[in-house]
Amino acid sequence: MSGSSSPGSSPASTGSDRYAINQAIFDLSLHPDARKLVANKAGFFAAYPLRAEERQALLGPEWKRLLELGVLPNLLYRYYALHGMPPETFAATVAAAG
Amino acid sequence: MAQLCLGLATSHLAHIVNARQLGDPAQVAAFDAGYRRLAAALATAAPDVALIVSAEHVNKFFIDNMPAFCIGMFNAFSGPAEARKRKDYGIPYRPVPSEPHFARYLVERGLDEGVDWAIAENWEVDHGIMVPLSRLDPDGRHPMVPVFINCAAPPLPSPRRCYAVGRWLGEAIAGWDRDKRVAIIATGGLSHSVGTAQQGWIDEDFDRRFLADFCAGRDEALAALSDHEINATGSATGEIRSWIMLAGAFAGRKAEQVLYEPIRGFETGCAQCIIA
């Protein structure tokens, strides 16, 4: 997969603070069955060395919190779209997020 | 010796090909007309090769290995990546001819002169390159060498650095010992946000000031922009780095503004310019 390590191949102690959570979303977004996998995203993300707060934010999803955790905005928007959310609702959803 | 024969700059959003209904019809028509002007300019200039400079949207370039600047060095590339996954993307997934000898020349000269290009010998490009090409050169008549600037994963190369690399490009093209005509196409911008709560907001004041400086050849004003100033106008406005690089290549030459439309439905300040 261009530009990405295998899922779960990086120990929790390596990589930057933002690497694992971005890798998880990046890998999901490139998967040919991404939309189906979103329905069972807990299973997909289980292989990634995520901190508890990262996993919680991904599974929520907690859109504003994901940005705070360092998810790249392009990836966040792609993750939003994978959930079948209309693009025009994104800004309001993030703004309303606690 | 080679000659820099044309500069084009255009917003690259995909709405123009797959979500046109979201934009005001008059503005969309103006955007279309602008693309026709730019395409005509490209056809008239008849470059032997063009550089197409763009941000990328975390489709190929990821933070495990993120260059500041990268050149594609291959016989051809394909895209957009989005159309491979989404059949109704609005433009076909297709190959585009490139020019590896020119790319290699730029890389080798750069390594010798302090511009340490990363190299991609395989690159599935995204909408940032393919949407403009769908309008400017749909038949793939002109070889294109893609150039990447990291605009999506901070820390980013500064506008001043992008301008300096642009100046270097202009000099490198002039120093290429081939009797070739070279164009540069910059894509991206202007003010917009993707993936943040600002999404949908357009900073018209910033866009108009930027365009005024760009068209007047006030390069120092462009190079002096800070990351903070740019980010305040939108999380994705940093794509204007490609415009700043283009300005550097033409070193103060004036440009013609073909389009500025803040298209609310497209969530972007849309702009196009020609440097002839």
CSV table of C-alpha atoms in Angstrom, one decimal:
chain,number,residue,atom,x,y,z
A,1,MET,CA,0.0,0.0,0.0
A,2,SER,CA,1.7,3.1,-1.2
A,3,GLY,CA,3.1,5.2,1.5
A,4,SER,CA,2.0,3.0,4.4
A,5,SER,CA,3.3,0.2,6.6
A,6,SER,CA,1.3,-3.0,7.1
A,7,PRO,CA,-1.6,-2.7,9.6
A,8,GLY,CA,-0.4,-3.2,13.1
A,9,SER,CA,3.2,-3.7,12.1
A,10,SER,CA,4.5,-0.7,14.0
A,11,PRO,CA,5.0,-1.2,17.8
A,12,ALA,CA,3.2,1.3,20.0
A,13,SER,CA,6.4,3.0,21.0
A,14,THR,CA,7.5,4.0,17.5
A,15,GLY,CA,6.2,6.7,15.2
A,16,SER,CA,5.1,10.2,16.0
A,17,ASP,CA,2.2,11.0,18.3
A,18,ARG,CA,-0.1,11.4,15.3
A,19,TYR,CA,1.2,8.6,13.2
A,20,ALA,CA,-0.9,5.6,14.3
A,21,ILE,CA,-4.2,7.3,14.1
A,22,ASN,CA,-3.5,8.8,10.7
A,23,GLN,CA,-2.2,5.5,9.4
A,24,ALA,CA,-5.4,3.8,10.6
A,25,ILE,CA,-7.6,6.2,8.7
A,26,PHE,CA,-5.3,6.3,5.7
A,27,ASP,CA,-5.2,2.5,5.4
A,28,LEU,CA,-9.0,2.3,5.8
A,29,SER,CA,-9.5,5.0,3.1
A,30,LEU,CA,-7.4,3.0,0.6
A,31,HIS,CA,-9.1,-0.3,1.2
A,32,PRO,CA,-11.4,-1.4,-1.7
A,33,ASP,CA,-14.1,-2.3,0.8
A,34,ALA,CA,-13.7,0.8,2.9
A,35,ARG,CA,-17.4,1.6,3.1
A,36,LYS,CA,-18.3,-1.9,4.3
A,37,LEU,CA,-15.4,-1.9,6.8
A,38,VAL,CA,-16.7,1.3,8.4
A,39,ALA,CA,-19.6,-0.7,9.6
A,40,ASN,CA,-17.2,-2.8,11.6
A,41,LYS,CA,-14.5,-0.2,12.1
A,42,ALA,CA,-13.8,-1.5,15.6
A,43,GLY,CA,-12.6,-4.7,14.0
A,44,PHE,CA,-10.5,-2.9,11.4
A,45,PHE,CA,-8.9,-0.6,13.9
A,46,ALA,CA,-8.1,-3.4,16.4
A,47,ALA,CA,-4.9,-4.2,14.6
A,48,TYR,CA,-3.5,-0.6,15.1
A,49,PRO,CA,-1.5,0.4,18.1
A,50,LEU,CA,-3.9,3.2,19.1
A,51,ARG,CA,-4.1,5.0,22.5
A,52,ALA,CA,-7.4,4.5,24.2
A,53,GLU,CA,-8.5,8.1,23.5
A,54,GLU,CA,-7.6,7.7,19.8
A,55,ARG,CA,-9.7,4.5,19.6
A,56,GLN,CA,-12.6,6.1,21.3
A,57,ALA,CA,-12.5,9.1,19.0
A,58,LEU,CA,-12.3,6.9,15.9
A,59,LEU,CA,-15.2,4.7,17.0
A,60,GLY,CA,-17.4,7.7,18.1
A,61,PRO,CA,-16.7,9.2,15.7
A,62,GLU,CA,-15.7,12.3,17.6
A,63,TRP,CA,-14.9,14.6,14.7
A,64,LYS,CA,-13.5,17.6,16.6
A,65,ARG,CA,-11.5,15.4,18.9
A,66,LEU,CA,-10.0,13.6,16.0
A,67,LEU,CA,-8.6,16.9,14.7
A,68,GLU,CA,-7.3,17.7,18.2
A,69,LEU,CA,-5.6,14.3,18.2
A,70,GLY,CA,-3.7,15.3,15.0
A,71,VAL,CA,-5.7,13.7,12.3
A,72,LEU,CA,-4.8,15.4,9.0
A,73,PRO,CA,-7.9,17.4,7.8
A,74,ASN,CA,-7.9,15.7,4.4
A,75,LEU,CA,-8.1,12.3,6.1
A,76,LEU,CA,-10.7,13.4,8.5
A,77,TYR,CA,-12.9,14.6,5.7
A,78,ARG,CA,-12.4,11.3,3.9
A,79,TYR,CA,-13.3,9.4,7.0
A,80,TYR,CA,-16.5,11.5,7.3
A,81,ALA,CA,-17.4,10.7,3.8
A,82,LEU,CA,-16.9,7.0,4.3
A,83,HIS,CA,-19.6,7.1,6.9
A,84,GLY,CA,-22.0,8.2,4.2
A,85,MET,CA,-22.4,11.7,5.6
A,86,PRO,CA,-23.3,14.4,3.1
A,87,PRO,CA,-20.3,16.6,2.5
A,88,GLU,CA,-22.3,19.8,3.1
A,89,THR,CA,-23.0,18.7,6.7
A,90,PHE,CA,-19.3,18.4,7.6
A,91,ALA,CA,-18.6,21.9,8.9
A,92,ALA,CA,-21.8,22.1,11.0
A,93,THR,CA,-21.1,18.7,12.5
A,94,VAL,CA,-17.6,19.6,13.5
A,95,ALA,CA,-18.7,22.9,14.9
A,96,ALA,CA,-21.4,21.3,16.9
A,97,ALA,CA,-19.1,18.5,18.3
A,98,GLY,CA,-18.3,18.8,21.9
B,1,MET,CA,18.3,26.5,-25.0
B,2,ALA,CA,14.9,25.9,-23.5
B,3,GLN,CA,12.4,28.7,-23.1
B,4,LEU,CA,9.8,29.2,-20.4
B,5,CYS,CA,6.9,30.1,-22.7
B,6,LEU,CA,3.8,30.1,-20.5
B,7,GLY,CA,2.5,30.1,-16.9
B,8,LEU,CA,-1.0,29.1,-16.0
B,9,ALA,CA,-2.6,29.0,-12.5
B,10,THR,CA,-5.9,27.6,-11.7
B,11,SER,CA,-8.0,26.3,-8.8
B,12,HIS,CA,-8.2,22.5,-9.1
B,13,LEU,CA,-11.3,21.5,-7.1
B,14,ALA,CA,-13.3,18.6,-8.4
B,15,HIS,CA,-16.7,20.2,-8.0
B,16,ILE,CA,-16.4,21.6,-11.5
B,17,VAL,CA,-16.5,18.1,-12.9
B,18,ASN,CA,-18.8,16.2,-10.4
B,19,ALA,CA,-20.8,18.7,-8.3
B,20,ARG,CA,-21.5,21.6,-10.6
B,21,GLN,CA,-25.0,21.9,-9.4
B,22,LEU,CA,-23.8,23.1,-6.1
B,23,GLY,CA,-22.4,26.3,-7.6
B,24,ASP,CA,-24.1,29.4,-8.8
B,25,PRO,CA,-24.7,28.8,-12.5
B,26,ALA,CA,-23.3,32.1,-13.6
B,27,GLN,CA,-20.1,31.6,-11.5
B,28,VAL,CA,-19.7,28.0,-12.8
B,29,ALA,CA,-20.1,29.3,-16.4
B,30,ALA,CA,-17.4,31.9,-15.7
B,31,PHE,CA,-15.1,29.1,-14.3
B,32,ASP,CA,-15.7,27.0,-17.4
B,33,ALA,CA,-15.0,30.0,-19.6
B,34,GLY,CA,-11.8,30.6,-17.7
B,35,TYR,CA,-10.7,27.0,-18.3
B,36,ARG,CA,-11.3,27.5,-22.0
B,37,ARG,CA,-9.1,30.6,-22.0
B,38,LEU,CA,-6.3,28.8,-20.2
B,39,ALA,CA,-6.7,25.8,-22.6
B,40,ALA,CA,-6.4,28.1,-25.6
B,41,ALA,CA,-3.3,29.7,-24.1
B,42,LEU,CA,-1.8,26.3,-23.6
B,43,ALA,CA,-2.6,25.2,-27.2
B,44,THR,CA,-1.2,28.5,-28.6
B,45,ALA,CA,2.0,28.3,-26.6
B,46,ALA,CA,2.5,24.7,-27.7
B,47,PRO,CA,5.0,23.7,-25.1
B,48,ASP,CA,7.1,20.6,-25.7
B,49,VAL,CA,6.7,19.8,-22.0
B,50,ALA,CA,4.9,21.3,-19.0
B,51,LEU,CA,5.5,21.1,-15.3
B,52,ILE,CA,2.2,20.8,-13.4
B,53,VAL,CA,2.7,21.9,-9.8
B,54,SER,CA,0.2,20.9,-7.2
B,55,ALA,CA,-0.6,20.0,-3.6
B,56,GLU,CA,-1.8,16.4,-3.1
B,57,HIS,CA,-4.6,15.3,-0.7
B,58,VAL,CA,-3.0,12.5,1.2
B,59,ASN,CA,-3.7,10.0,-1.5
B,60,LYS,CA,-0.2,9.0,-2.3
B,61,PHE,CA,2.1,11.1,0.0
B,62,PHE,CA,1.7,10.1,3.6
B,63,ILE,CA,3.5,11.1,6.8
B,64,ASP,CA,5.6,7.9,6.9
B,65,ASN,CA,7.7,9.5,4.2
B,66,MET,CA,6.6,13.1,3.4
B,67,PRO,CA,8.8,15.1,1.1
B,68,ALA,CA,8.6,18.9,0.9
B,69,PHE,CA,9.0,18.8,-2.8
B,70,CYS,CA,8.9,15.9,-5.2
B,71,ILE,CA,9.2,15.4,-9.0
B,72,GLY,CA,7.7,12.6,-11.0
B,73,MET,CA,10.3,10.9,-13.2
B,74,PHE,CA,8.7,8.4,-15.6
B,75,ASN,CA,7.3,8.0,-19.1
B,76,ALA,CA,3.7,8.5,-18.0
B,77,PHE,CA,1.4,8.7,-15.0
B,78,SER,CA,-2.3,8.0,-14.4
B,79,GLY,CA,-5.1,9.4,-12.4
B,80,PRO,CA,-7.2,10.6,-10.8
B,81,ALA,CA,-6.9,8.2,-7.9
B,82,GLU,CA,-10.4,9.1,-6.9
B,83,ALA,CA,-11.8,7.9,-10.2
B,84,ARG,CA,-10.4,4.5,-9.8
B,85,LYS,CA,-12.5,4.1,-6.7
B,86,ARG,CA,-15.6,6.0,-7.8
B,87,LYS,CA,-16.9,5.4,-11.3
B,88,ASP,CA,-19.1,8.5,-11.3
B,89,TYR,CA,-16.2,10.8,-10.4
B,90,GLY,CA,-16.9,13.0,-13.5
B,91,ILE,CA,-13.6,12.5,-15.4
B,92,PRO,CA,-12.1,9.3,-16.7
B,93,TYR,CA,-9.2,7.6,-15.2
B,94,ARG,CA,-6.5,7.9,-17.9
B,95,PRO,CA,-2.8,7.9,-18.6
B,96,VAL,CA,-0.9,11.2,-19.2
B,97,PRO,CA,2.4,11.3,-21.1
B,98,SER,CA,5.4,12.7,-19.2
B,99,GLU,CA,9.1,13.5,-19.9
B,100,PRO,CA,11.6,11.7,-17.7
B,101,HIS,CA,14.7,13.2,-19.3
B,102,PHE,CA,13.5,16.7,-18.4
B,103,ALA,CA,12.5,15.5,-14.9
B,104,ARG,CA,15.9,13.9,-14.4
B,105,TYR,CA,17.7,17.1,-15.6
B,106,LEU,CA,15.8,19.1,-13.0
B,107,VAL,CA,16.5,16.5,-10.3
B,108,GLU,CA,20.2,16.3,-11.1
B,109,ARG,CA,20.7,20.0,-11.4
B,110,GLY,CA,18.7,20.5,-8.2
B,111,LEU,CA,20.8,18.1,-6.2
B,112,ASP,CA,23.9,20.0,-7.4
B,113,GLU,CA,22.5,23.4,-6.6
B,114,GLY,CA,20.7,23.0,-3.3
B,115,VAL,CA,17.2,22.0,-4.3
B,116,ASP,CA,17.0,18.4,-3.0
B,117,TRP,CA,14.0,17.0,-4.9
B,118,ALA,CA,12.4,13.8,-3.8
B,119,ILE,CA,11.7,11.5,-6.8
B,120,ALA,CA,8.7,9.5,-7.5
B,121,GLU,CA,9.2,6.9,-10.2
B,122,ASN,CA,5.5,5.8,-9.9
B,123,TRP,CA,2.7,8.2,-9.0
B,124,GLU,CA,-1.0,7.8,-9.3
B,125,VAL,CA,-2.0,11.5,-9.2
B,126,ASP,CA,-5.2,12.9,-7.7
B,127,HIS,CA,-7.8,15.5,-8.7
B,128,GLY,CA,-5.3,18.3,-8.0
B,129,ILE,CA,-3.6,17.4,-11.3
B,130,MET,CA,-6.2,15.6,-13.3
B,131,VAL,CA,-9.2,17.9,-12.9
B,132,PRO,CA,-7.2,20.9,-14.5
B,133,LEU,CA,-5.8,18.6,-17.1
B,134,SER,CA,-9.3,17.4,-18.0
B,135,ARG,CA,-10.0,20.9,-19.0
B,136,LEU,CA,-6.6,22.1,-20.2
B,137,ASP,CA,-5.4,19.0,-22.1
B,138,PRO,CA,-8.1,16.3,-22.2
B,139,ASP,CA,-6.4,14.5,-25.1
B,140,GLY,CA,-3.0,14.3,-23.4
B,141,ARG,CA,-1.2,16.2,-26.2
B,142,HIS,CA,1.4,17.7,-24.0
B,143,PRO,CA,3.9,15.8,-21.8
B,144,MET,CA,3.4,16.8,-18.2
B,145,VAL,CA,5.9,16.4,-15.4
B,146,PRO,CA,4.1,16.5,-12.1
B,147,VAL,CA,5.6,18.4,-9.2
B,148,PHE,CA,4.4,18.0,-5.6
B,149,ILE,CA,4.5,20.5,-2.8
B,150,ASN,CA,3.6,19.3,0.7
B,151,CYS,CA,0.6,21.5,1.6
B,152,ALA,CA,-1.3,19.0,3.7
B,153,ALA,CA,0.9,17.6,6.5
B,154,PRO,CA,2.7,20.2,8.6
B,155,PRO,CA,5.4,21.3,8.8
B,156,LEU,CA,5.2,22.7,5.3
B,157,PRO,CA,7.8,24.4,3.1
B,158,SER,CA,7.5,28.1,3.6
B,159,PRO,CA,6.1,30.4,1.0
B,160,ARG,CA,9.5,32.0,0.8
B,161,ARG,CA,11.1,28.6,0.1
B,162,CYS,CA,8.5,27.8,-2.5
B,163,TYR,CA,9.2,31.1,-4.2
B,164,ALA,CA,12.9,30.4,-4.1
B,165,VAL,CA,12.4,27.0,-5.7
B,166,GLY,CA,10.3,28.6,-8.3
B,167,ARG,CA,13.1,31.1,-9.1
B,168,TRP,CA,15.5,28.2,-9.3
B,169,LEU,CA,13.1,26.4,-11.7
B,170,GLY,CA,13.0,29.4,-14.0
B,171,GLU,CA,16.8,29.5,-14.1
B,172,ALA,CA,17.0,25.7,-14.5
B,173,ILE,CA,14.6,25.8,-17.5
B,174,ALA,CA,16.6,28.6,-19.1
B,175,GLY,CA,19.7,26.7,-18.6
B,176,TRP,CA,18.5,23.4,-20.1
B,177,ASP,CA,20.5,22.8,-23.2
B,178,ARG,CA,17.6,21.7,-25.3
B,179,ASP,CA,15.6,23.7,-27.9
B,180,LYS,CA,12.4,23.1,-26.0
B,181,ARG,CA,9.4,25.2,-25.0
B,182,VAL,CA,8.4,24.7,-21.4
B,183,ALA,CA,5.2,25.7,-19.6
B,184,ILE,CA,4.4,25.7,-15.9
B,185,ILE,CA,0.9,25.0,-14.6
B,186,ALA,CA,0.2,25.7,-10.9
B,187,THR,CA,-3.0,24.3,-9.4
B,188,GLY,CA,-4.8,24.8,-6.1
B,189,GLY,CA,-6.4,27.4,-4.0
B,190,LEU,CA,-7.4,29.9,-3.4
B,191,SER,CA,-8.9,30.2,0.1
B,192,HIS,CA,-10.8,27.2,1.3
B,193,SER,CA,-10.9,24.6,4.1
B,194,VAL,CA,-11.2,20.9,4.0
B,195,GLY,CA,-11.8,18.8,7.1
B,196,THR,CA,-12.1,21.6,9.6
B,197,ALA,CA,-15.0,23.6,11.1
B,198,GLN,CA,-14.1,26.5,8.8
B,199,GLN,CA,-15.1,24.4,5.8
B,200,GLY,CA,-17.4,26.5,3.6
B,201,TRP,CA,-15.9,29.9,4.5
B,202,ILE,CA,-14.1,31.8,1.8
B,203,ASP,CA,-11.7,34.7,2.7
B,204,GLU,CA,-12.5,37.0,-0.3
B,205,ASP,CA,-10.4,39.9,1.1
B,206,PHE,CA,-7.3,37.6,1.3
B,207,ASP,CA,-8.0,36.1,-2.2
B,208,ARG,CA,-8.3,39.5,-3.8
B,209,ARG,CA,-5.1,40.8,-2.2
B,210,PHE,CA,-3.3,37.7,-3.2
B,211,LEU,CA,-4.4,38.0,-6.8
B,212,ALA,CA,-3.6,41.6,-7.0
B,213,ASP,CA,0.0,40.9,-5.8
B,214,PHE,CA,0.3,37.9,-8.0
B,215,CYS,CA,-0.9,39.8,-11.1
B,216,ALA,CA,1.2,42.9,-10.4
B,217,GLY,CA,4.4,40.8,-10.0
B,218,ARG,CA,4.8,41.9,-6.3
B,219,ASP,CA,6.7,38.7,-5.6
B,220,GLU,CA,8.0,39.8,-2.2
B,221,ALA,CA,4.5,40.2,-0.9
B,222,LEU,CA,3.8,36.6,-1.9
B,223,ALA,CA,7.0,35.2,-0.6
B,224,ALA,CA,6.6,37.1,2.7
B,225,LEU,CA,3.2,35.4,3.5
B,226,SER,CA,3.4,33.4,6.7
B,227,ASP,CA,2.0,30.0,7.5
B,228,HIS,CA,-0.1,31.7,10.2
B,229,GLU,CA,-1.6,34.2,7.8
B,230,ILE,CA,-2.4,31.6,5.2
B,231,ASN,CA,-3.9,29.1,7.7
B,232,ALA,CA,-6.1,31.9,9.1
B,233,THR,CA,-7.9,32.0,5.7
B,234,GLY,CA,-8.6,28.3,5.5
B,235,SER,CA,-7.0,24.9,6.3
B,236,ALA,CA,-6.4,24.2,2.7
B,237,THR,CA,-5.4,27.6,1.4
B,238,GLY,CA,-1.8,26.5,1.7
B,239,GLU,CA,-2.2,25.1,-1.8
B,240,ILE,CA,-1.4,28.6,-3.0
B,241,ARG,CA,2.2,27.5,-2.6
B,242,SER,CA,2.0,26.3,-6.2
B,243,TRP,CA,1.0,29.8,-7.3
B,244,ILE,CA,3.9,31.2,-5.3
B,245,MET,CA,6.3,28.8,-6.9
B,246,LEU,CA,5.0,29.8,-10.4
B,247,ALA,CA,5.5,33.5,-9.5
B,248,GLY,CA,9.1,32.6,-8.6
B,249,ALA,CA,9.7,30.9,-11.9
B,250,PHE,CA,8.5,34.1,-13.8
B,251,ALA,CA,10.4,36.4,-11.4
B,252,GLY,CA,8.2,39.5,-11.2
B,253,ARG,CA,6.5,39.1,-14.6
B,254,LYS,CA,2.9,40.5,-14.5
B,255,ALA,CA,0.0,38.1,-14.9
B,256,GLU,CA,-3.5,38.4,-16.3
B,257,GLN,CA,-6.4,37.6,-14.0
B,258,VAL,CA,-8.8,35.5,-15.9
B,259,LEU,CA,-11.2,34.6,-13.0
B,260,TYR,CA,-12.0,35.3,-9.4
B,261,GLU,CA,-15.2,33.9,-8.2
B,262,PRO,CA,-15.9,33.0,-4.6
B,263,ILE,CA,-18.2,30.1,-5.3
B,264,ARG,CA,-20.1,29.4,-2.0
B,265,GLY,CA,-21.5,26.1,-3.2
B,266,PHE,CA,-17.9,24.9,-4.0
B,267,GLU,CA,-16.7,26.3,-0.7
B,268,THR,CA,-13.7,27.8,-2.5
B,269,GLY,CA,-12.4,31.1,-3.8
B,270,CYS,CA,-11.8,30.1,-7.4
B,271,ALA,CA,-9.2,31.8,-9.5
B,272,GLN,CA,-7.3,31.5,-12.7
B,273,CYS,CA,-4.4,33.5,-14.2
B,274,ILE,CA,-2.2,33.5,-17.3
B,275,ILE,CA,1.4,34.6,-17.5
B,276,ALA,CA,2.3,34.9,-21.1
